[in-house]
XYZ file of C-alpha atoms in Angstrom:
711
model
C 47.699 -20.659 -8.722
C 43.299 -20.758 -10.074
C 42.402 -18.268 -12.218
C 38.941 -19.573 -12.749
C 36.162 -18.644 -10.582
C 34.701 -21.732 -8.465
C 32.459 -24.335 -10.101
C 29.922 -26.468 -8.529
C 32.465 -29.416 -8.403
C 35.255 -30.968 -10.793
C 34.714 -34.238 -13.052
C 38.739 -35.640 -13.555
C 37.449 -37.538 -16.812
C 40.519 -40.582 -16.396
C 42.274 -40.906 -19.875
C 44.923 -43.381 -21.677
C 47.041 -44.823 -18.765
C 45.808 -42.444 -16.191
C 42.304 -44.710 -15.019
C 43.763 -46.350 -11.797
C 44.354 -42.245 -10.795
C 40.470 -42.233 -10.377
C 40.201 -45.104 -7.567
C 43.290 -42.442 -6.105
C 41.118 -39.234 -6.643
C 38.859 -41.107 -4.922
C 40.293 -42.409 -1.844
C 41.554 -39.481 -0.832
C 38.114 -37.532 -1.629
C 36.395 -40.453 0.935
C 39.207 -39.705 2.890
C 38.507 -36.302 3.754
C 35.142 -36.148 3.990
C 34.637 -33.820 0.403
C 30.223 -34.247 -0.513
C 31.234 -35.865 -3.472
C 32.839 -38.656 -1.925
C 33.419 -41.510 -4.858
C 31.846 -38.758 -6.842
C 34.835 -37.060 -7.217
C 36.502 -38.276 -9.720
C 34.320 -39.665 -12.700
C 35.767 -43.759 -13.998
C 37.662 -45.871 -11.622
C 36.586 -49.277 -9.921
C 33.639 -48.060 -9.392
C 32.494 -46.266 -12.165
C 32.236 -46.133 -16.222
C 34.853 -47.710 -17.884
C 35.274 -45.528 -21.125
C 36.719 -47.976 -23.463
C 34.957 -50.532 -22.278
C 31.655 -48.308 -22.729
C 32.798 -47.382 -26.228
C 31.114 -44.616 -25.509
C 33.761 -41.786 -26.806
C 33.419 -43.444 -30.316
C 30.312 -44.635 -30.788
C 29.268 -40.632 -29.833
C 31.230 -40.119 -32.727
C 29.937 -42.276 -34.615
C 26.607 -40.841 -33.900
C 28.247 -37.415 -35.950
C 29.365 -40.126 -38.571
C 26.352 -41.812 -38.871
C 24.530 -38.042 -39.821
C 27.208 -36.840 -41.742
C 26.356 -40.915 -44.473
C 22.835 -40.292 -44.028
C 23.127 -36.642 -45.842
C 25.108 -38.560 -48.672
C 22.083 -41.231 -48.492
C 24.230 -43.952 -47.197
C 24.122 -45.709 -44.236
C 27.277 -47.367 -42.636
C 26.725 -49.606 -41.166
C 24.398 -51.347 -43.523
C 26.473 -49.631 -47.244
C 30.149 -51.168 -47.871
C 32.458 -48.019 -46.961
C 36.144 -47.798 -47.725
C 38.144 -46.159 -44.620
C 41.749 -45.496 -43.777
C 42.185 -44.342 -39.486
C 44.622 -43.146 -37.104
C 44.963 -45.159 -34.481
C 45.391 -48.694 -33.987
C 43.479 -51.795 -32.248
C 44.465 -51.119 -28.727
C 43.363 -47.541 -29.010
C 39.461 -47.045 -26.783
C 38.879 -44.580 -29.986
C 39.828 -46.296 -32.981
C 39.962 -50.198 -31.459
C 35.557 -49.327 -30.382
C 35.274 -47.665 -34.042
C 36.249 -50.219 -36.005
C 33.957 -52.570 -34.365
C 30.788 -50.188 -34.879
C 30.144 -51.450 -38.582
C 30.699 -55.096 -39.678
C 30.243 -53.470 -43.667
C 33.824 -50.983 -43.839
C 36.101 -51.907 -45.600
C 38.933 -50.127 -43.736
C 41.851 -49.975 -46.385
C 45.040 -48.604 -44.333
C 45.770 -46.679 -40.994
C 48.419 -45.890 -39.080
C 49.741 -45.130 -35.097
C 52.731 -43.735 -33.798
C 54.669 -47.189 -34.890
C 53.692 -48.964 -38.157
C 51.717 -48.883 -41.480
C 48.753 -51.062 -42.040
C 47.723 -51.741 -45.896
C 44.727 -53.872 -46.559
C 44.135 -52.936 -50.457
C 40.675 -54.729 -51.005
C 39.740 -55.919 -47.707
C 37.309 -58.881 -46.795
C 34.549 -57.265 -44.532
C 33.429 -60.770 -42.644
C 36.814 -61.491 -42.540
C 38.653 -58.347 -41.282
C 35.748 -57.743 -38.791
C 36.504 -60.868 -37.121
C 40.358 -60.060 -37.053
C 40.100 -56.511 -35.518
C 37.677 -57.447 -32.532
C 40.288 -60.550 -31.726
C 43.029 -57.312 -31.502
C 41.189 -55.266 -30.002
C 40.014 -57.863 -26.262
C 43.600 -59.229 -26.637
C 44.481 -55.910 -25.303
C 48.138 -54.055 -25.519
C 48.447 -55.219 -29.531
C 50.554 -53.762 -32.415
C 49.101 -53.369 -35.830
C 51.764 -55.800 -36.395
C 49.882 -58.988 -34.894
C 47.286 -58.629 -37.063
C 46.687 -62.010 -38.359
C 48.597 -62.369 -42.350
C 46.549 -64.700 -43.659
C 42.953 -62.407 -42.663
C 45.333 -59.966 -44.454
C 44.273 -59.225 -48.698
C 46.888 -59.746 -51.497
C 49.228 -56.743 -51.603
C 49.294 -55.815 -48.158
C 51.615 -55.540 -45.638
C 52.422 -53.911 -42.251
C 55.638 -51.790 -42.064
C 57.731 -49.570 -40.346
C 55.710 -45.791 -39.587
C 60.392 -44.365 -39.910
C 60.974 -46.398 -42.508
C 62.769 -44.559 -45.206
C 61.472 -46.691 -48.745
C 58.032 -48.602 -48.621
C 57.944 -50.619 -51.897
C 54.283 -50.742 -52.614
C 52.109 -53.417 -54.144
C 50.261 -52.638 -57.754
C 46.816 -53.594 -55.014
C 48.034 -51.091 -52.523
C 48.964 -48.132 -54.901
C 45.551 -48.764 -56.782
C 43.425 -48.563 -53.078
C 45.019 -45.851 -51.839
C 45.193 -43.909 -55.755
C 49.855 -44.504 -55.207
C 51.329 -43.604 -58.960
C 54.661 -44.319 -57.216
C 55.950 -47.744 -56.656
C 58.117 -46.684 -53.354
C 57.365 -44.166 -50.933
C 58.685 -43.227 -47.427
C 56.856 -44.047 -44.342
C 55.946 -40.846 -43.777
C 55.464 -40.423 -47.364
C 53.004 -43.214 -47.058
C 50.969 -41.826 -44.021
C 50.423 -38.633 -46.402
C 49.166 -40.450 -48.907
C 46.548 -42.665 -46.554
C 45.351 -38.926 -45.076
C 45.062 -37.830 -48.846
C 43.028 -41.031 -49.864
C 39.902 -41.560 -52.328
C 38.149 -42.958 -49.281
C 34.496 -42.824 -47.874
C 35.571 -41.878 -44.470
C 38.741 -40.606 -42.840
C 38.457 -41.888 -38.496
C 40.895 -39.941 -36.133
C 41.173 -41.999 -33.423
C 44.678 -41.411 -32.764
C 47.042 -38.997 -31.168
C 48.068 -35.451 -32.957
C 47.192 -33.269 -35.328
C 47.450 -33.914 -38.941
C 45.263 -31.900 -41.283
C 45.973 -27.862 -41.672
C 44.443 -25.429 -43.815
C 46.153 -24.802 -47.058
C 47.046 -21.027 -45.217
C 48.778 -22.262 -42.219
C 52.347 -23.102 -41.362
C 53.396 -26.163 -39.736
C 54.544 -23.604 -37.022
C 51.238 -22.008 -36.612
C 49.786 -25.491 -35.878
C 52.353 -25.801 -33.491
C 51.994 -30.268 -33.549
C 56.063 -30.585 -33.959
C 56.023 -34.100 -33.656
C 53.630 -34.384 -36.954
C 54.794 -31.822 -39.152
C 56.234 -33.946 -41.493
C 53.408 -36.158 -41.883
C 50.499 -33.578 -42.091
C 48.112 -32.432 -45.213
C 46.490 -29.379 -46.527
C 42.621 -29.742 -46.007
C 42.545 -28.903 -49.712
C 44.081 -32.593 -50.690
C 41.597 -35.112 -48.204
C 39.336 -36.265 -50.363
C 37.416 -38.124 -47.606
C 33.496 -37.729 -47.740
C 33.700 -38.369 -44.534
C 35.698 -37.127 -40.648
C 35.182 -38.067 -38.051
C 37.362 -36.666 -35.201
C 37.211 -39.147 -32.218
C 41.167 -37.815 -31.039
C 41.989 -34.395 -30.026
C 43.228 -31.610 -32.166
C 43.505 -34.047 -34.988
C 42.752 -30.522 -37.785
C 43.093 -27.132 -37.551
C 39.057 -25.207 -37.510
C 41.231 -23.351 -40.026
C 41.852 -26.810 -41.781
C 38.129 -28.133 -40.830
C 36.866 -24.981 -42.309
C 38.582 -24.665 -45.708
C 37.430 -29.022 -45.708
C 34.245 -28.112 -45.504
C 34.402 -25.859 -47.521
C 34.604 -27.612 -50.637
C 32.073 -29.923 -49.378
C 33.106 -32.952 -46.704
C 31.133 -33.603 -44.268
C 33.196 -32.705 -40.721
C 32.408 -31.126 -37.414
C 34.038 -29.866 -34.634
C 36.382 -32.236 -32.455
C 34.127 -31.197 -29.232
C 31.302 -32.119 -30.367
C 32.282 -35.457 -31.960
C 33.936 -36.592 -29.291
C 31.822 -35.433 -26.085
C 30.354 -38.474 -25.149
C 33.230 -39.074 -23.007
C 32.678 -35.688 -20.862
C 29.258 -36.652 -20.759
C 28.366 -39.970 -19.361
C 31.311 -38.487 -17.011
C 28.944 -36.142 -16.241
C 26.035 -38.479 -15.683
C 28.068 -40.777 -13.824
C 28.922 -37.430 -10.815
C 25.580 -36.594 -11.129
C 24.227 -39.949 -10.737
C 26.827 -40.520 -8.427
C 25.758 -37.504 -5.964
C 21.639 -38.269 -6.030
C 22.523 -42.053 -4.890
C 24.836 -40.808 -2.027
C 21.413 -39.271 -0.724
C 19.849 -42.395 -0.611
C 22.715 -44.399 0.667
C 22.978 -41.268 3.771
C 19.430 -42.348 4.414
C 19.496 -46.028 5.288
C 17.388 -47.055 2.359
C 20.382 -47.806 0.307
C 22.959 -49.727 0.842
C 26.860 -49.148 -0.490
C 26.950 -52.224 -2.338
C 23.411 -52.471 -3.586
C 24.626 -48.616 -4.978
C 27.056 -50.255 -6.815
C 25.256 -52.886 -8.304
C 22.196 -50.204 -9.551
C 25.203 -47.865 -10.456
C 26.653 -50.395 -13.141
C 23.321 -52.103 -13.842
C 21.618 -48.718 -15.235
C 24.700 -48.220 -17.275
C 23.306 -48.701 -20.704
C 20.367 -46.917 -20.185
C 22.919 -43.788 -19.433
C 24.950 -44.504 -22.708
C 21.704 -44.209 -24.049
C 20.643 -40.982 -23.606
C 24.514 -40.163 -23.578
C 23.929 -40.766 -26.863
C 20.577 -39.004 -28.260
C 22.852 -35.850 -27.114
C 25.448 -36.457 -29.235
C 22.295 -37.395 -32.618
C 20.862 -33.919 -31.341
C 23.448 -31.995 -31.877
C 25.152 -32.715 -35.131
C 21.115 -33.038 -35.636
C 21.213 -29.036 -34.634
C 24.246 -28.441 -36.654
C 22.926 -29.570 -39.789
C 19.625 -28.145 -39.204
C 22.073 -24.858 -38.835
C 24.085 -24.714 -41.614
C 20.660 -24.864 -44.167
C 19.457 -22.061 -41.651
C 22.413 -19.826 -42.475
C 22.231 -20.400 -45.557
C 18.659 -19.221 -46.208
C 20.338 -15.884 -43.515
C 23.853 -15.673 -43.315
C 23.489 -11.956 -41.311
C 20.889 -13.112 -38.462
C 23.744 -16.281 -37.197
C 26.199 -13.330 -37.974
C 24.718 -10.713 -35.836
C 24.807 -13.536 -33.299
C 27.882 -14.713 -33.478
C 28.722 -10.755 -32.067
C 26.209 -11.411 -29.771
C 27.701 -13.990 -28.030
C 31.082 -12.557 -28.364
C 30.022 -9.739 -26.459
C 28.313 -11.810 -23.850
C 30.676 -14.155 -22.995
C 33.982 -12.381 -24.049
C 35.331 -14.819 -26.480
C 37.726 -13.107 -29.338
C 35.834 -14.184 -32.977
C 39.463 -14.021 -34.777
C 41.475 -16.426 -32.245
C 39.018 -18.878 -32.545
C 38.284 -18.890 -36.260
C 35.031 -16.952 -36.775
C 33.771 -15.274 -39.810
C 33.815 -11.345 -39.424
C 31.690 -9.743 -42.495
C 34.348 -9.587 -45.362
C 34.032 -12.937 -45.639
C 30.168 -13.460 -44.656
C 29.485 -10.611 -47.794
C 32.001 -13.461 -49.824
C 29.653 -16.437 -48.496
C 26.574 -14.419 -49.145
C 27.503 -14.159 -53.008
C 28.558 -17.385 -52.691
C 25.306 -18.645 -51.573
C 26.820 -20.199 -48.558
C 26.459 -19.920 -45.132
C 28.309 -21.048 -41.723
C 30.660 -23.879 -42.171
C 30.078 -26.762 -39.536
C 32.561 -26.613 -37.611
C 31.837 -22.843 -37.634
C 28.686 -23.832 -36.639
C 29.062 -26.448 -33.977
C 31.003 -23.749 -31.801
C 28.488 -21.619 -32.125
C 26.174 -23.942 -30.936
C 28.113 -24.867 -27.882
C 28.126 -20.550 -27.332
C 24.915 -20.601 -27.308
C 24.428 -23.016 -24.680
C 26.892 -21.666 -22.956
C 24.590 -18.218 -23.024
C 21.031 -19.442 -21.794
C 23.052 -21.188 -19.657
C 24.188 -19.347 -17.594
C 20.711 -16.835 -17.526
C 18.522 -19.973 -16.547
C 20.748 -20.508 -13.583
C 20.588 -16.746 -12.238
C 16.528 -17.283 -13.459
C 15.220 -21.186 -14.183
C 12.054 -20.978 -16.272
C 10.230 -22.528 -13.609
C 9.986 -23.412 -9.951
C 10.895 -26.675 -8.028
C 8.628 -28.636 -8.771
C 7.788 -27.349 -12.314
C 11.377 -28.221 -12.734
C 11.445 -31.511 -12.004
C 9.353 -33.486 -15.642
C 13.709 -32.584 -16.550
C 15.652 -33.927 -14.192
C 13.541 -37.434 -13.602
C 14.459 -36.860 -17.580
C 17.946 -36.835 -17.000
C 18.172 -40.089 -14.971
C 17.585 -43.681 -15.548
C 14.146 -44.775 -15.159
C 14.980 -47.253 -13.057
C 16.723 -45.072 -10.588
C 13.900 -42.593 -10.474
C 11.133 -45.168 -9.749
C 13.412 -46.201 -6.471
C 14.947 -43.343 -4.832
C 13.270 -40.107 -6.760
C 12.401 -38.675 -3.504
C 15.886 -37.230 -3.208
C 15.705 -36.207 -6.169
C 14.194 -32.375 -5.199
C 17.379 -32.275 -3.197
C 19.665 -32.931 -5.744
C 22.682 -30.510 -4.206
C 22.710 -29.937 -8.841
C 18.915 -29.061 -8.958
C 18.941 -26.060 -11.283
C 22.075 -26.636 -12.971
C 21.022 -29.951 -13.681
C 17.189 -28.658 -14.826
C 18.481 -25.658 -17.095
C 20.953 -28.693 -19.447
C 18.332 -30.834 -20.482
C 16.043 -27.532 -21.589
C 19.028 -25.502 -22.664
C 20.118 -29.031 -24.591
C 16.852 -29.900 -25.797
C 15.656 -26.618 -27.633
C 18.968 -25.833 -28.925
C 19.637 -28.992 -30.267
C 16.034 -28.691 -31.925
C 15.428 -24.503 -33.023
C 19.332 -23.723 -33.452
C 22.066 -21.952 -31.917
C 20.654 -18.224 -32.605
C 16.675 -19.113 -31.282
C 17.025 -18.496 -27.723
C 19.454 -15.419 -27.160
C 17.709 -13.671 -30.920
C 14.519 -13.988 -29.445
C 14.921 -13.088 -26.153
C 17.017 -9.744 -27.096
C 13.664 -8.894 -29.525
C 10.512 -9.819 -27.057
C 12.493 -8.445 -24.601
C 12.123 -11.340 -21.851
C 13.732 -12.976 -20.493
C 15.406 -16.652 -21.381
C 13.747 -18.168 -18.582
C 10.729 -16.568 -20.130
C 11.133 -18.166 -24.048
C 12.163 -21.033 -22.503
C 8.992 -21.748 -20.648
C 7.069 -21.075 -23.023
C 8.381 -22.652 -26.141
C 8.121 -26.234 -23.345
C 3.882 -25.206 -23.455
C 3.678 -24.505 -26.577
C 6.077 -27.791 -28.068
C 3.027 -29.769 -25.922
C 0.508 -28.136 -26.925
C 0.435 -28.272 -30.200
C 1.822 -32.025 -30.375
C 5.436 -30.835 -31.795
C 7.143 -34.189 -30.279
C 4.737 -36.055 -31.858
C 5.131 -34.844 -35.244
C 8.803 -34.751 -35.100
C 8.786 -38.295 -33.667
C 7.138 -38.945 -37.670
C 9.650 -36.752 -39.887
C 12.642 -38.846 -38.217
C 11.088 -41.911 -38.478
C 11.442 -41.492 -42.475
C 14.930 -41.651 -41.953
C 17.005 -43.409 -44.366
C 12.745 -43.620 -46.725
C 13.451 -40.085 -47.878
C 16.390 -38.179 -48.243
C 17.831 -35.070 -45.811
C 16.584 -32.811 -48.257
C 13.296 -33.729 -48.029
C 13.640 -34.322 -44.098
C 15.593 -31.618 -42.904
C 13.280 -28.644 -44.409
C 10.336 -30.488 -43.364
C 12.336 -29.759 -39.393
C 12.745 -26.590 -39.685
C 9.550 -25.897 -40.733
C 8.095 -27.708 -38.162
C 10.111 -25.638 -35.260
C 9.922 -22.432 -37.689
C 5.403 -22.509 -36.614
C 6.391 -23.410 -33.133
C 8.567 -20.247 -32.746
C 5.935 -18.468 -34.222
C 3.557 -19.394 -31.861
C 6.638 -18.399 -29.012
C 6.097 -14.368 -30.656
C 2.629 -14.783 -30.708
C 2.147 -16.365 -27.289
C 4.899 -13.542 -25.419
C 3.806 -11.001 -27.761
C -0.011 -10.522 -27.043
C -0.022 -12.745 -23.348
C 2.163 -8.917 -21.341
C 2.910 -11.134 -18.064
C 5.912 -12.362 -16.988
C 5.701 -16.407 -18.814
C 6.322 -18.973 -17.102
C 5.605 -22.754 -16.853
C 2.353 -21.902 -14.397
C 0.692 -20.962 -17.840
C 0.295 -25.038 -18.875
C -2.853 -24.369 -16.967
C -5.014 -22.231 -19.074
C -3.453 -23.008 -22.221
C -4.022 -27.131 -21.359
C -7.811 -26.451 -22.730
C -5.998 -25.118 -25.896
C -4.659 -28.500 -26.650
C -7.947 -30.794 -28.309
C -8.851 -27.485 -30.304
C -4.948 -27.544 -31.548
C -4.882 -31.517 -32.654
C -8.720 -30.842 -33.715
C -6.988 -28.397 -36.076
C -4.580 -30.300 -37.626
C -7.247 -32.944 -38.613
C -8.840 -30.954 -40.315
C -7.754 -27.139 -40.689
C -10.285 -26.377 -43.293
C -13.043 -26.839 -41.414
C -11.479 -23.586 -39.086
C -10.606 -21.373 -41.530
C -12.096 -19.131 -44.157
C -11.311 -19.635 -47.691
C -9.401 -16.472 -48.474
C -6.742 -17.903 -45.825
C -6.520 -20.912 -46.824
C -4.081 -21.216 -49.698
C -0.871 -20.286 -47.851
C -1.690 -23.919 -45.766
C -2.299 -25.980 -49.111
C 0.964 -24.533 -50.803
C 3.294 -25.711 -47.928
C 1.486 -28.793 -47.513
C 1.943 -28.980 -51.724
C 5.488 -28.171 -50.980
C 5.993 -30.698 -48.762
C 4.567 -33.637 -50.501
C 6.621 -32.661 -53.837
C 9.782 -33.036 -51.168
C 8.372 -36.804 -50.712
C 6.591 -36.181 -47.127
C 3.652 -38.336 -46.762
C -0.207 -36.165 -46.993
C -1.620 -37.106 -43.324
C 1.453 -35.577 -42.458
C 2.376 -32.826 -44.822
C -1.111 -31.066 -43.763
C -0.008 -31.336 -40.153
C 3.204 -29.755 -40.289
C 1.311 -27.235 -43.029
C -1.233 -26.572 -40.528
C 1.226 -25.456 -37.867
C 2.486 -22.797 -39.169
C -2.309 -21.406 -38.594
C -2.310 -23.559 -35.760
C 0.375 -21.725 -33.388
C -1.823 -19.094 -32.588
C -4.145 -20.964 -31.392
C -2.888 -20.914 -27.611
C -2.455 -17.315 -28.017
C -5.769 -16.644 -29.269
C -7.359 -18.490 -27.173
C -6.011 -16.693 -24.553
C -7.055 -13.057 -25.536
C -10.775 -14.062 -27.200
C -11.110 -15.482 -23.167
C -10.337 -12.159 -21.869
C -12.553 -10.776 -23.683
C -15.081 -12.891 -23.571
C -15.407 -13.787 -27.267
C -15.357 -17.775 -28.917
C -12.196 -18.608 -28.873
C -14.001 -20.112 -32.466
C -14.946 -17.271 -33.785
C -12.148 -14.926 -32.878
C -10.218 -17.194 -34.457
C -11.978 -17.402 -37.576
C -11.605 -13.862 -37.427
C -7.857 -13.635 -36.506
C -7.119 -15.716 -40.015
C -10.044 -14.057 -42.465
C -9.270 -10.293 -41.569
C -5.583 -11.899 -41.381
C -6.030 -12.403 -45.186
C -8.234 -9.172 -46.416
C -5.901 -6.300 -44.350
C -2.823 -8.666 -46.036
C -1.083 -7.634 -42.525
C -0.850 -11.912 -42.430
C 0.985 -12.076 -46.131
C 2.909 -8.839 -44.949
C 4.074 -10.801 -41.786
C 5.030 -13.770 -43.537
C 6.976 -11.875 -46.057
C 9.721 -9.573 -43.494
C 10.032 -12.746 -41.701
C 11.613 -14.197 -45.015
C 13.774 -11.009 -45.395
C 17.172 -10.511 -44.279
C 18.393 -7.550 -43.225
C 22.392 -6.766 -42.142
C 22.302 -3.684 -39.852
C 21.758 -4.884 -36.122
C 18.698 -1.735 -35.961
C 16.942 -2.967 -38.660
C 16.246 -6.538 -37.442
C 15.263 -5.413 -34.071
C 12.903 -3.095 -35.910
C 11.557 -5.498 -37.988
C 10.658 -7.228 -34.948
C 9.453 -4.564 -33.636
C 7.310 -3.689 -35.938
C 6.229 -7.610 -36.673
C 4.430 -7.037 -32.581
C 3.086 -4.119 -33.337
C 1.002 -5.626 -36.826
C 0.284 -8.700 -34.770
C -1.159 -6.606 -32.044
C -2.954 -4.449 -34.423
C -4.437 -7.688 -36.122
C -5.718 -8.817 -33.083
C -7.174 -5.234 -31.744
C -8.771 -5.274 -35.241
C -10.039 -8.641 -34.252
C -10.909 -7.413 -30.446
C -13.631 -4.921 -33.148
C -14.629 -7.429 -35.783
C -16.232 -10.213 -33.648
C -16.699 -8.353 -29.865
C -20.802 -9.107 -31.319
C -19.765 -12.432 -32.505
C -20.693 -12.204 -35.906
C -20.546 -14.999 -38.139
C -18.043 -14.374 -40.295
C -20.488 -13.778 -43.597
C -21.216 -10.489 -41.751
C -17.192 -10.234 -41.175
C -16.738 -10.147 -44.511
C -18.123 -7.262 -45.382
C -15.348 -5.471 -43.790
C -13.423 -7.222 -46.699
C -14.695 -5.390 -49.431
C -15.093 -1.677 -48.027
C -14.322 0.065 -45.344
C -11.072 0.018 -43.188
C -10.475 -3.606 -44.255
C -9.645 -2.480 -48.161
C -7.553 0.606 -46.272
C -5.794 -1.513 -44.927
C -5.210 -3.879 -47.512
C -4.386 -0.889 -49.820
C -2.359 0.223 -47.572
C 0.116 -2.917 -48.142
C -0.717 -3.574 -51.362
C 1.696 0.284 -52.449
C 4.682 -1.921 -50.116
C 4.129 -5.352 -52.338
C 7.302 -5.723 -53.826
C 9.709 -8.226 -52.859
C 12.396 -6.276 -50.520
C 9.962 -3.879 -48.193
C 12.300 -0.892 -46.938
C 12.626 -0.714 -43.130
C 11.471 2.910 -43.383
C 8.041 2.227 -45.549
C 7.411 -0.422 -42.685
C 7.228 2.393 -40.106
C 5.306 4.348 -42.329
C 3.670 1.363 -43.025
C 2.491 0.633 -39.320
C 1.219 3.887 -39.014
C -1.322 4.082 -41.627
C -2.870 0.265 -40.493
C -3.306 1.990 -36.833
C -5.010 5.043 -38.066
C -7.645 2.458 -39.848
C -7.766 0.349 -36.367
C -8.732 4.101 -35.186
C -11.342 4.037 -37.955
C -12.498 0.963 -37.176
C -12.427 1.665 -33.112
C -15.110 4.095 -33.911
C -17.356 2.943 -36.605
C -17.538 -0.371 -34.353
């Protein structure tokens, strides 16, 4: 009985021992003249073999690299100690153990044997692992004992007593002279190593408060350990369900680096998705007669590596996005909790079943300076994507012509160059476009940006998405991000992550301003209007002082100094810092054009008036404050919009004659400017009550009215 609603298509991802079934399924699809043909089941003789591509292991390795980057380590260059679950004939374990020539695999186990190599030579052991992997159908007993270091051995997992060498005891931190096979496996899982690599089947780590019955994996009850006892710095979850959700969170709370199995091993499913969509596209080329079936098969295989690169980039962005959300949630946990509840109410999942925190947990974490843990954020990243994806399918963020660049970016360049004419007719056009857009934004702006910005602005997700991409382009954000990423390995993530977050906060500020000041329905069609501001933004970022009055330069200089203190180059620090002001250029140009004001004058007055009236510093302070209640947060967004509109109204009055900054400066000494500043200064406190914000805005509007009558 099928309880799920209809889906556009079914992806059948072949697993170990069932790969041959893909061809069987596809032959049935062809016999039935089903529209997907051999795209019905991914893999098979004409498809992407996941083990051959090593895509699941490589995707999980991307997460491992991200974890080690935060530890100032490079697992492919620095010597790292590893223990693992699996053997070299396995897809995820075997491929994973060939991704670094500097790793030292101290121990591993599968369903039959336990492998111990206390002090392995990285080069020799890598060559032996490679031999076993490509030989196929091997066990740990096939490992050449001549390569193994002194004190090593291979043992029966079910042995009642295994006598351990001094070298093995030292490598694994064991004091006992002999252990049973089950006890030795538990010791391996608790070993003090750099990486615990899970490429096997079964649940091996639970939370200390869980029972084995809670886990539901009876076969591994005798070898399972508590997360509190796991000493590995990093866990790579290439296998499914290797840890319980509570176990992951307990491990993460202790400082362990772990994501979520659905995040780490998503590469295989992602590759299957790409294969299905690529076969569907090329099928149209075959049907039209421009491509022979044999040519299609050859092209499909030829672009396989390019497809894998795209999949791994998705994995990288997911891992980076979780890292950034960890910092964001530590700074403002309550907004992330509100987003969690918004997603729960919309999607219908149960917070308790998903092991996500409640208000009591959040209160405790705020007191400890903690945010959400990586495994929790991995789930919320997925739910945020689901939430936004559904809405983009209902209301796409552009016309088919405007969405075409996103579709083109999804497929390999060779395919697009040869058969791009069929892209517009792809049966999953909107689904692919929405997937590309959502992956890009959520991985950079964070899991709460789209749901909460849409709610706060009372705008469709499609409008927020359209503005994000337009302003990302106009503000040159991608080039700035690339400059930050180029510093990986040269600067610690403690310097790079704040830079990434700052860049996207400025971009979000630009989205907020444009949606606030331009009341029409946002669309990618705005590109033509905004394009004129590209040159102005570029000039501004290169030399912001030439645009800004002295009174408005302080925050940018302070931000630049903070970034430089982290180690970022001066030029890059200046661009990132200047973005907080440049973010208003697109919206300001649009308002200026509609009010027949020179945009340079409008912009200068915007920054000057914002500084002199203290409205801009007030908005900055409000943006940094956390509010626990839903209504308070909505009220703050409402106040922020009102303050921005008040500031623009002031600019319209003071710059309507295209007056010079010096003439406008007189308003800063007396009159409405000074009165507004005085009102704001009365609330110059660390935390401003929401009720006070409403009162404050009423006083500002009174002065705007006076300014209008005096104009």
